[in-house]
Amino acid sequence: MKLSDFRYTAPKSVTAKFPSDPRDESQLLIIDRAAGEIEDKVFTDISDYLQKGDCLVVNESRVFPARLIGKKEKTNAQIEVMLLRELSQKDALWDVIVDPARKVRIGNKIYFDDGKLYCEVIDNTTSRGRTVRFNHTGDLFKTI
């Protein structure tokens, strides 16, 4: 099995850019394992499914634009850069996965959009993993 077997591009139309307004109108998927049924609800209905002693886990994760498509300096080869985690906002360092990895080496620069934003590969971390430094400091998401 390959990691690429799990690659899926969700249509932009189904990816939330902002939270629901009002927040309690966000989608809620109810799975009844005993009956084998799945229901689409809204979060305001959650109290209908909770019982005394239940544990509710709150997921405070956020969606961010993690997939960047750029072009490698000199060759213009298309490179996909998947942002994994920010290592240092001050130094603009990120752990990323690149594809195709065989074309991306230490010292390579990858340019995005109009070339104002780019990253330079400073380390190989795994076969596809890299540490990169962006030319932008501060909140990267305000730039991309």
Tab-separated table of N, CA and C in Angstrom:
chain	number	residue	atom	x	y	z
A	1	MET	N	0.843	-1.172	0.000
A	1	MET	CA	0.000	0.000	0.000
A	1	MET	C	0.893	1.241	0.000
A	2	LYS	N	0.503	2.230	-0.782
A	2	LYS	CA	1.268	3.465	-0.888
A	2	LYS	C	0.480	4.624	-0.287
A	3	LEU	N	1.206	5.602	0.210
A	3	LEU	CA	0.566	6.800	0.744
A	3	LEU	C	-0.279	7.484	-0.328
A	4	SER	N	0.174	7.408	-1.570
A	4	SER	CA	-0.569	8.045	-2.665
A	4	SER	C	-1.931	7.403	-2.887
A	5	ASP	N	-2.133	6.168	-2.408
A	5	ASP	CA	-3.444	5.513	-2.513
A	5	ASP	C	-4.512	6.278	-1.736
A	6	PHE	N	-4.086	7.085	-0.771
A	6	PHE	CA	-5.023	7.815	0.073
A	6	PHE	C	-5.190	9.275	-0.352
A	7	ARG	N	-4.582	9.652	-1.452
A	7	ARG	CA	-4.684	11.035	-1.913
A	7	ARG	C	-6.100	11.298	-2.404
A	8	TYR	N	-6.657	12.349	-1.912
A	8	TYR	CA	-8.017	12.731	-2.291
A	8	TYR	C	-8.093	14.245	-2.314
A	9	THR	N	-8.613	14.771	-3.372
A	9	THR	CA	-8.804	16.208	-3.469
A	9	THR	C	-10.283	16.499	-3.297
A	10	ALA	N	-10.623	17.090	-2.183
A	10	ALA	CA	-12.024	17.441	-1.916
A	10	ALA	C	-12.388	18.660	-2.747
A	11	PRO	N	-13.579	18.653	-3.319
A	11	PRO	CA	-14.011	19.836	-4.068
A	11	PRO	C	-14.028	21.062	-3.155
A	12	LYS	N	-13.588	22.194	-3.667
A	12	LYS	CA	-13.548	23.418	-2.855
A	12	LYS	C	-14.928	23.789	-2.337
A	13	SER	N	-15.959	23.377	-3.060
A	13	SER	CA	-17.324	23.734	-2.661
A	13	SER	C	-17.758	23.052	-1.364
A	14	VAL	N	-17.082	21.963	-0.952
A	14	VAL	CA	-17.479	21.260	0.270
A	14	VAL	C	-16.507	21.497	1.428
A	15	THR	N	-15.503	22.315	1.205
A	15	THR	CA	-14.534	22.614	2.251
A	15	THR	C	-14.899	23.936	2.914
A	16	ALA	N	-15.123	23.884	4.222
A	16	ALA	CA	-15.511	25.093	4.962
A	16	ALA	C	-14.340	26.061	5.030
A	17	LYS	N	-14.588	27.293	4.679
A	17	LYS	CA	-13.576	28.346	4.794
A	17	LYS	C	-13.715	29.083	6.120
A	18	PHE	N	-14.953	29.121	6.628
A	18	PHE	CA	-15.251	29.806	7.874
A	18	PHE	C	-16.239	28.960	8.664
A	19	PRO	N	-16.276	29.117	9.983
A	19	PRO	CA	-17.254	28.384	10.793
A	19	PRO	C	-18.675	28.800	10.437
A	20	SER	N	-19.622	27.915	10.719
A	20	SER	CA	-21.036	28.236	10.502
A	20	SER	C	-21.429	29.428	11.359
A	21	ASP	N	-22.363	30.199	10.858
A	21	ASP	CA	-22.880	31.327	11.624
A	21	ASP	C	-24.397	31.259	11.577
A	22	PRO	N	-25.058	30.958	12.664
A	22	PRO	CA	-24.513	30.770	14.010
A	22	PRO	C	-23.759	29.439	14.134
A	23	ARG	N	-22.800	29.392	15.057
A	23	ARG	CA	-21.919	28.229	15.210
A	23	ARG	C	-22.673	26.935	15.470
A	24	ASP	N	-23.787	27.000	16.211
A	24	ASP	CA	-24.504	25.762	16.543
A	24	ASP	C	-25.320	25.223	15.371
A	25	GLU	N	-25.224	25.840	14.207
A	25	GLU	CA	-25.879	25.321	13.005
A	25	GLU	C	-24.912	24.502	12.147
A	26	SER	N	-23.717	24.203	12.686
A	26	SER	CA	-22.770	23.374	11.943
A	26	SER	C	-23.299	21.952	11.827
A	27	GLN	N	-22.764	21.222	10.871
A	27	GLN	CA	-23.248	19.874	10.599
A	27	GLN	C	-22.849	18.905	11.705
A	28	LEU	N	-23.716	17.919	11.931
A	28	LEU	CA	-23.492	16.882	12.933
A	28	LEU	C	-23.882	15.554	12.302
A	29	LEU	N	-22.960	14.614	12.268
A	29	LEU	CA	-23.231	13.291	11.711
A	29	LEU	C	-23.490	12.334	12.862
A	30	ILE	N	-24.665	11.710	12.864
A	30	ILE	CA	-25.059	10.767	13.910
A	30	ILE	C	-24.975	9.357	13.343
A	31	ILE	N	-24.240	8.485	14.031
A	31	ILE	CA	-24.105	7.090	13.610
A	31	ILE	C	-24.700	6.204	14.692
A	32	ASP	N	-25.721	5.465	14.328
A	32	ASP	CA	-26.334	4.478	15.227
A	32	ASP	C	-25.745	3.125	14.851
A	33	ARG	N	-24.721	2.703	15.604
A	33	ARG	CA	-24.039	1.454	15.260
A	33	ARG	C	-24.945	0.249	15.399
A	34	ALA	N	-25.813	0.246	16.387
A	34	ALA	CA	-26.708	-0.899	16.601
A	34	ALA	C	-27.661	-1.078	15.421
A	35	ALA	N	-28.204	0.016	14.929
A	35	ALA	CA	-29.166	-0.054	13.821
A	35	ALA	C	-28.484	0.034	12.456
A	36	GLY	N	-27.199	0.407	12.450
A	36	GLY	CA	-26.493	0.560	11.181
A	36	GLY	C	-26.992	1.745	10.366
A	37	GLU	N	-27.434	2.796	11.057
A	37	GLU	CA	-27.995	3.962	10.376
A	37	GLU	C	-27.115	5.195	10.579
A	38	ILE	N	-27.130	6.056	9.588
A	38	ILE	CA	-26.399	7.318	9.633
A	38	ILE	C	-27.391	8.440	9.363
A	39	GLU	N	-27.329	9.492	10.190
A	39	GLU	CA	-28.232	10.632	10.026
A	39	GLU	C	-27.435	11.930	9.954
A	40	ASP	N	-27.868	12.841	9.099
A	40	ASP	CA	-27.316	14.193	9.052
A	40	ASP	C	-28.175	15.091	9.920
A	41	LYS	N	-27.551	15.747	10.872
A	41	LYS	CA	-28.255	16.657	11.783
A	41	LYS	C	-27.470	17.961	11.871
A	42	VAL	N	-27.932	18.859	12.729
A	42	VAL	CA	-27.180	20.072	13.039
A	42	VAL	C	-26.792	20.012	14.511
A	43	PHE	N	-25.738	20.743	14.868
A	43	PHE	CA	-25.178	20.627	16.210
A	43	PHE	C	-26.173	20.972	17.307
A	44	THR	N	-27.145	21.810	17.024
A	44	THR	CA	-28.146	22.148	18.048
A	44	THR	C	-28.915	20.915	18.503
A	45	ASP	N	-28.896	19.831	17.722
A	45	ASP	CA	-29.594	18.589	18.074
A	45	ASP	C	-28.775	17.675	18.989
A	46	ILE	N	-27.553	18.044	19.325
A	46	ILE	CA	-26.666	17.119	20.038
A	46	ILE	C	-27.231	16.667	21.381
A	47	SER	N	-27.966	17.528	22.063
A	47	SER	CA	-28.508	17.144	23.374
A	47	SER	C	-29.514	15.995	23.255
A	48	ASP	N	-30.074	15.784	22.071
A	48	ASP	CA	-30.996	14.662	21.855
A	48	ASP	C	-30.272	13.317	21.907
A	49	TYR	N	-28.946	13.336	21.780
A	49	TYR	CA	-28.181	12.094	21.686
A	49	TYR	C	-27.262	11.853	22.875
A	50	LEU	N	-27.154	12.811	23.783
A	50	LEU	CA	-26.295	12.645	24.951
A	50	LEU	C	-27.105	12.149	26.141
A	51	GLN	N	-26.464	11.261	26.913
A	51	GLN	CA	-27.100	10.734	28.118
A	51	GLN	C	-26.187	10.999	29.309
A	52	LYS	N	-26.740	10.908	30.498
A	52	LYS	CA	-25.956	11.111	31.710
A	52	LYS	C	-24.778	10.133	31.702
A	53	GLY	N	-23.580	10.668	31.993
A	53	GLY	CA	-22.382	9.841	32.031
A	53	GLY	C	-21.617	9.794	30.716
A	54	ASP	N	-22.200	10.324	29.636
A	54	ASP	CA	-21.491	10.357	28.352
A	54	ASP	C	-20.307	11.311	28.433
A	55	CYS	N	-19.321	11.029	27.638
A	55	CYS	CA	-18.141	11.889	27.552
A	55	CYS	C	-18.174	12.599	26.201
A	56	LEU	N	-18.104	13.898	26.221
A	56	LEU	CA	-18.095	14.693	25.000
A	56	LEU	C	-16.686	15.237	24.800
A	57	VAL	N	-16.074	14.896	23.682
A	57	VAL	CA	-14.729	15.354	23.361
A	57	VAL	C	-14.853	16.505	22.379
A	58	VAL	N	-14.244	17.622	22.708
A	58	VAL	CA	-14.313	18.806	21.862
A	58	VAL	C	-13.058	18.870	20.998
A	59	ASN	N	-13.264	18.953	19.706
A	59	ASN	CA	-12.164	19.066	18.755
A	59	ASN	C	-12.019	20.534	18.374
A	60	GLU	N	-10.924	21.129	18.780
A	60	GLU	CA	-10.702	22.542	18.491
A	60	GLU	C	-9.741	22.743	17.319
A	61	SER	N	-9.587	21.700	16.506
A	61	SER	CA	-8.688	21.830	15.361
A	61	SER	C	-9.286	22.783	14.338
A	62	ARG	N	-8.419	23.313	13.499
A	62	ARG	CA	-8.854	24.257	12.474
A	62	ARG	C	-8.362	23.782	11.120
A	63	VAL	N	-9.135	24.067	10.120
A	63	VAL	CA	-8.726	23.775	8.754
A	63	VAL	C	-7.851	24.924	8.284
A	64	PHE	N	-6.718	24.584	7.684
A	64	PHE	CA	-5.903	25.639	7.105
A	64	PHE	C	-5.449	25.188	5.723
A	65	PRO	N	-5.118	26.134	4.863
A	65	PRO	CA	-4.749	25.787	3.490
A	65	PRO	C	-3.371	25.145	3.450
A	66	ALA	N	-3.334	23.827	3.683
A	66	ALA	CA	-2.076	23.121	3.853
A	66	ALA	C	-1.427	22.702	2.540
A	67	ARG	N	-2.184	22.649	1.475
A	67	ARG	CA	-1.666	22.140	0.205
A	67	ARG	C	-1.337	23.305	-0.717
A	68	LEU	N	-0.051	23.454	-0.990
A	68	LEU	CA	0.412	24.523	-1.871
A	68	LEU	C	1.010	23.905	-3.126
A	69	ILE	N	0.702	24.473	-4.262
A	69	ILE	CA	1.288	24.016	-5.520
A	69	ILE	C	2.238	25.105	-5.996
A	70	GLY	N	3.490	24.698	-6.208
A	70	GLY	CA	4.487	25.665	-6.632
A	70	GLY	C	5.313	25.152	-7.786
A	71	LYS	N	6.282	25.950	-8.163
A	71	LYS	CA	7.193	25.575	-9.246
A	71	LYS	C	8.618	25.680	-8.729
A	72	LYS	N	9.392	24.651	-9.082
A	72	LYS	CA	10.779	24.602	-8.658
A	72	LYS	C	11.599	25.618	-9.454
A	73	GLU	N	12.481	26.302	-8.726
A	73	GLU	CA	13.365	27.274	-9.356
A	73	GLU	C	14.157	26.602	-10.478
A	74	LYS	N	14.382	27.292	-11.533
A	74	LYS	CA	15.165	26.897	-12.710
A	74	LYS	C	14.409	25.942	-13.628
A	75	THR	N	13.878	24.822	-13.120
A	75	THR	CA	13.237	23.836	-14.001
A	75	THR	C	11.748	24.093	-14.201
A	76	ASN	N	11.133	24.864	-13.310
A	76	ASN	CA	9.683	25.099	-13.319
A	76	ASN	C	8.866	23.822	-13.141
A	77	ALA	N	9.482	22.760	-12.619
A	77	ALA	CA	8.741	21.518	-12.347
A	77	ALA	C	7.692	21.804	-11.280
A	78	GLN	N	6.482	21.264	-11.481
A	78	GLN	CA	5.414	21.472	-10.499
A	78	GLN	C	5.695	20.633	-9.260
A	79	ILE	N	5.632	21.269	-8.097
A	79	ILE	CA	5.896	20.613	-6.818
A	79	ILE	C	4.727	20.886	-5.880
A	80	GLU	N	4.226	19.832	-5.256
A	80	GLU	CA	3.187	19.981	-4.236
A	80	GLU	C	3.870	20.032	-2.876
A	81	VAL	N	3.519	21.025	-2.083
A	81	VAL	CA	4.066	21.183	-0.734
A	81	VAL	C	2.899	21.109	0.243
A	82	MET	N	2.922	20.088	1.105
A	82	MET	CA	1.869	19.911	2.107
A	82	MET	C	2.420	20.355	3.461
A	83	LEU	N	1.853	21.432	3.991
A	83	LEU	CA	2.297	21.951	5.288
A	83	LEU	C	1.848	21.012	6.400
A	84	LEU	N	2.783	20.554	7.226
A	84	LEU	CA	2.451	19.672	8.346
A	84	LEU	C	2.376	20.434	9.658
A	85	ARG	N	3.472	21.124	9.998
A	85	ARG	CA	3.464	21.885	11.249
A	85	ARG	C	4.515	22.978	11.184
A	86	GLU	N	4.184	24.062	11.849
A	86	GLU	CA	5.111	25.181	11.918
A	86	GLU	C	6.143	24.887	12.999
A	87	LEU	N	7.406	24.985	12.645
A	87	LEU	CA	8.481	24.750	13.605
A	87	LEU	C	8.878	26.039	14.314
A	88	SER	N	8.881	27.138	13.573
A	88	SER	CA	9.255	28.433	14.152
A	88	SER	C	8.631	29.550	13.326
A	89	GLN	N	7.707	30.294	13.947
A	89	GLN	CA	7.111	31.424	13.231
A	89	GLN	C	8.154	32.512	13.022
A	90	LYS	N	8.995	32.710	14.024
A	90	LYS	CA	10.042	33.738	13.947
A	90	LYS	C	10.979	33.482	12.766
A	91	ASP	N	11.355	32.208	12.563
A	91	ASP	CA	12.288	31.860	11.491
A	91	ASP	C	11.591	31.360	10.228
A	92	ALA	N	10.253	31.326	10.243
A	92	ALA	CA	9.445	30.886	9.093
A	92	ALA	C	9.779	29.459	8.672
A	93	LEU	N	10.022	28.583	9.661
A	93	LEU	CA	10.368	27.183	9.384
A	93	LEU	C	9.144	26.289	9.494
A	94	TRP	N	9.012	25.363	8.540
A	94	TRP	CA	7.895	24.420	8.510
A	94	TRP	C	8.384	23.023	8.186
A	95	ASP	N	7.729	22.025	8.799
A	95	ASP	CA	7.838	20.634	8.362
A	95	ASP	C	6.830	20.461	7.247
A	96	VAL	N	7.257	19.887	6.132
A	96	VAL	CA	6.366	19.698	4.990
A	96	VAL	C	6.600	18.322	4.369
A	97	ILE	N	5.665	17.922	3.538
A	97	ILE	CA	5.839	16.771	2.654
A	97	ILE	C	5.815	17.325	1.245
A	98	VAL	N	6.750	16.870	0.414
A	98	VAL	CA	6.808	17.343	-0.967
A	98	VAL	C	6.547	16.189	-1.928
A	99	ASP	N	5.985	16.532	-3.078
A	99	ASP	CA	5.700	15.527	-4.104
A	99	ASP	C	5.847	16.179	-5.472
A	100	PRO	N	6.635	15.635	-6.362
A	100	PRO	CA	7.442	14.429	-6.217
A	100	PRO	C	8.731	14.723	-5.449
A	101	ALA	N	8.988	13.925	-4.441
A	101	ALA	CA	10.105	14.163	-3.531
A	101	ALA	C	11.463	14.010	-4.212
A	102	ARG	N	11.547	13.130	-5.188
A	102	ARG	CA	12.849	12.876	-5.816
A	102	ARG	C	13.411	14.117	-6.516
A	103	LYS	N	12.546	15.069	-6.822
A	103	LYS	CA	12.989	16.283	-7.516
A	103	LYS	C	13.364	17.416	-6.568
A	104	VAL	N	13.175	17.216	-5.272
A	104	VAL	CA	13.354	18.314	-4.318
A	104	VAL	C	14.521	18.007	-3.389
A	105	ARG	N	15.556	18.842	-3.497
A	105	ARG	CA	16.767	18.639	-2.706
A	105	ARG	C	17.068	19.873	-1.855
A	106	ILE	N	17.959	19.671	-0.892
A	106	ILE	CA	18.395	20.784	-0.042
A	106	ILE	C	18.935	21.904	-0.933
A	107	GLY	N	18.502	23.118	-0.634
A	107	GLY	CA	18.925	24.281	-1.408
A	107	GLY	C	17.950	24.688	-2.497
A	108	ASN	N	17.058	23.769	-2.900
A	108	ASN	CA	16.058	24.106	-3.921
A	108	ASN	C	15.083	25.141	-3.390
A	109	LYS	N	14.634	26.011	-4.277
A	109	LYS	CA	13.591	26.979	-3.944
A	109	LYS	C	12.340	26.618	-4.732
A	110	ILE	N	11.197	26.746	-4.063
A	110	ILE	CA	9.902	26.481	-4.683
A	110	ILE	C	9.097	27.771	-4.599
A	111	TYR	N	8.637	28.237	-5.758
A	111	TYR	CA	7.905	29.501	-5.855
A	111	TYR	C	6.412	29.240	-5.993
A	112	PHE	N	5.606	30.069	-5.336
A	112	PHE	CA	4.153	29.929	-5.342
A	112	PHE	C	3.522	31.165	-5.968
A	113	ASP	N	2.406	30.942	-6.643
A	113	ASP	CA	1.632	32.016	-7.278
A	113	ASP	C	2.520	32.899	-8.139
A	114	ASP	N	2.600	34.150	-7.812
A	114	ASP	CA	3.330	35.105	-8.650
A	114	ASP	C	4.816	35.192	-8.304
A	115	GLY	N	5.290	34.311	-7.439
A	115	GLY	CA	6.700	34.300	-7.081
A	115	GLY	C	7.058	35.154	-5.885
A	116	LYS	N	6.083	35.881	-5.342
A	116	LYS	CA	6.368	36.698	-4.158
A	116	LYS	C	6.599	35.825	-2.931
A	117	LEU	N	5.940	34.671	-2.910
A	117	LEU	CA	6.122	33.730	-1.807
A	117	LEU	C	6.916	32.539	-2.320
A	118	TYR	N	7.943	32.168	-1.577
A	118	TYR	CA	8.700	30.968	-1.923
A	118	TYR	C	9.247	30.348	-0.649
A	119	CYS	N	9.672	29.098	-0.770
A	119	CYS	CA	10.348	28.442	0.348
A	119	CYS	C	11.635	27.819	-0.165
A	120	GLU	N	12.584	27.680	0.734
A	120	GLU	CA	13.849	27.030	0.417
A	120	GLU	C	13.984	25.792	1.290
A	121	VAL	N	14.351	24.678	0.667
A	121	VAL	CA	14.530	23.424	1.398
A	121	VAL	C	15.843	23.510	2.160
A	122	ILE	N	15.763	23.289	3.488
A	122	ILE	CA	16.988	23.372	4.288
A	122	ILE	C	17.377	22.034	4.906
A	123	ASP	N	16.459	21.028	4.855
A	123	ASP	CA	16.792	19.715	5.411
A	123	ASP	C	15.855	18.655	4.856
A	124	ASN	N	16.370	17.437	4.726
A	124	ASN	CA	15.558	16.264	4.410
A	124	ASN	C	15.248	15.566	5.726
A	125	THR	N	13.977	15.333	6.010
A	125	THR	CA	13.607	14.715	7.284
A	125	THR	C	13.192	13.259	7.122
A	126	THR	N	12.528	12.939	6.013
A	126	THR	CA	12.151	11.560	5.673
A	126	THR	C	12.271	11.447	4.159
A	127	SER	N	11.833	10.323	3.601
A	127	SER	CA	11.938	10.174	2.147
A	127	SER	C	11.163	11.257	1.404
A	128	ARG	N	10.037	11.688	1.949
A	128	ARG	CA	9.243	12.751	1.323
A	128	ARG	C	9.194	14.014	2.176
A	129	GLY	N	9.670	13.921	3.402
A	129	GLY	CA	9.604	15.053	4.317
A	129	GLY	C	10.770	16.003	4.147
A	130	ARG	N	10.482	17.271	4.322
A	130	ARG	CA	11.503	18.299	4.231
A	130	ARG	C	11.231	19.365	5.296
A	131	THR	N	12.286	20.051	5.691
A	131	THR	CA	12.139	21.275	6.471
A	131	THR	C	12.414	22.409	5.504
A	132	VAL	N	11.488	23.369	5.473
A	132	VAL	CA	11.645	24.501	4.560
A	132	VAL	C	11.589	25.808	5.335
A	133	ARG	N	12.199	26.820	4.743
A	133	ARG	CA	12.138	28.175	5.290
A	133	ARG	C	11.438	29.048	4.255
A	134	PHE	N	10.342	29.672	4.682
A	134	PHE	CA	9.627	30.586	3.795
A	134	PHE	C	10.276	31.959	3.843
A	135	ASN	N	10.122	32.710	2.776
A	135	ASN	CA	10.654	34.074	2.732
A	135	ASN	C	9.727	35.058	3.433
A	136	HIS	N	8.678	34.542	4.049
A	136	HIS	CA	7.692	35.381	4.736
A	136	HIS	C	7.737	35.062	6.220
A	137	THR	N	7.869	36.067	7.057
A	137	THR	CA	7.804	35.839	8.496
A	137	THR	C	6.458	36.318	8.999
A	138	GLY	N	6.052	35.818	10.135
A	138	GLY	CA	4.745	36.164	10.690
A	138	GLY	C	3.725	35.099	10.334
A	139	ASP	N	2.478	35.499	10.246
A	139	ASP	CA	1.381	34.569	9.987
A	139	ASP	C	1.341	34.213	8.506
A	140	LEU	N	1.812	33.018	8.181
A	140	LEU	CA	1.863	32.561	6.791
A	140	LEU	C	0.479	32.515	6.167
A	141	PHE	N	-0.540	32.204	6.962
A	141	PHE	CA	-1.889	32.037	6.425
A	141	PHE	C	-2.517	33.346	5.965
A	142	LYS	N	-1.988	34.454	6.407
A	142	LYS	CA	-2.479	35.737	5.895
A	142	LYS	C	-1.900	36.017	4.516
A	143	THR	N	-0.857	35.268	4.160
A	143	THR	CA	-0.198	35.452	2.873
A	143	THR	C	-0.736	34.501	1.810
A	144	ILE	N	-1.028	33.256	2.218
A	144	ILE	CA	-1.453	32.262	1.217
A	144	ILE	C	-2.938	32.281	0.980
